[in-house]
Amino acid sequence: LVIGEEAVAANPKLLDTNLEDRIVIYVDPVDGTANFAGGLPLFAVMASVVENGETVASVIYDPLGDDVLMAERGCGAWQVFGDGRAIRQKFADPVPLSEMGGTASTAYLPYEQRKVVLANLAKVKMLGNYRCAGHEYRYAAGGNMHFLSYGKLMPWDHVGGALIMRECGAHVAKLDGSEYRPSDVSGGLLIAADKDSWDELKREIFTF
C-alpha cells in the first residue's frame, strides 16, 4: 500500500488503515511546499517503508543537491552522494540547555501552549524553523542540531525522519514520553541527543 500526502487529502480514511499486517510506503513528493512555491531551495522528497507497524527504511532526497539521506533499521544512517560516496551520520553530542540549538515547529500547537513554548525557548541558544521537516532532519543527522520538535504528526513527514534520527543515535519520543509509532497522528514529537537532554527539554520548554 502506498500512501501519499495528496492521496490522504483526497481520501482522509487512508490514515485509518491497519498497519499491523502489511507493508506500507509513505511518500511526500514535495516536503516544504511553501518553500518550493516561493522559490526557496529548501524542499525534499521523502519516502519510508513500514512493515507490520514498524518503520524499516527511509530516504530523504535533496533534488537540488542530488544526494540522499537514508537509513535501514539497525544499519545506521548515511548521506549518499551521486558519485557513490557515503558518509555515516551522527546526531550532535549532548550540551547544556543554554548551549542547545535546534528547530521547533509550533504553528499547530494550541494557542495557549504555543505562548508557553515560545517563551520557554528563550532558554536555548539558537532556534530555527526551515518550514521543511526533510531538511531539518538532514541537518540534524549531520550533527548540526541538538533538538527538533513538531506539534503535528503526519506519517509522510515524520515516520522516516524518526527512523533516521534513531539510527543517528538520537532519543525520539512523543511529548508525553511514549514511543512514536507510524500510526500516531497526534501528540507532538521531541527529538534530542539523549534521554537526559530530552527530559530537560521536556521539563524546561515543553511542559504546558
Tab-separated table of N, CA and C in Angstrom, residues 33 46 94 144:
chain	number	residue	atom	x	y	z
A	33	THR	N	6.465	22.478	0.753
A	33	THR	CA	5.731	23.002	-0.404
A	33	THR	C	5.785	24.522	-0.477
A	46	MET	N	10.504	12.677	0.272
A	46	MET	CA	10.643	11.763	1.409
A	46	MET	C	9.838	10.489	1.163
A	94	PRO	N	25.474	15.669	23.459
A	94	PRO	CA	24.718	16.465	24.434
A	94	PRO	C	25.491	17.715	24.867
A	144	ASN	N	24.293	18.768	13.462
A	144	ASN	CA	24.229	20.230	13.482
A	144	ASN	C	23.111	20.799	14.344
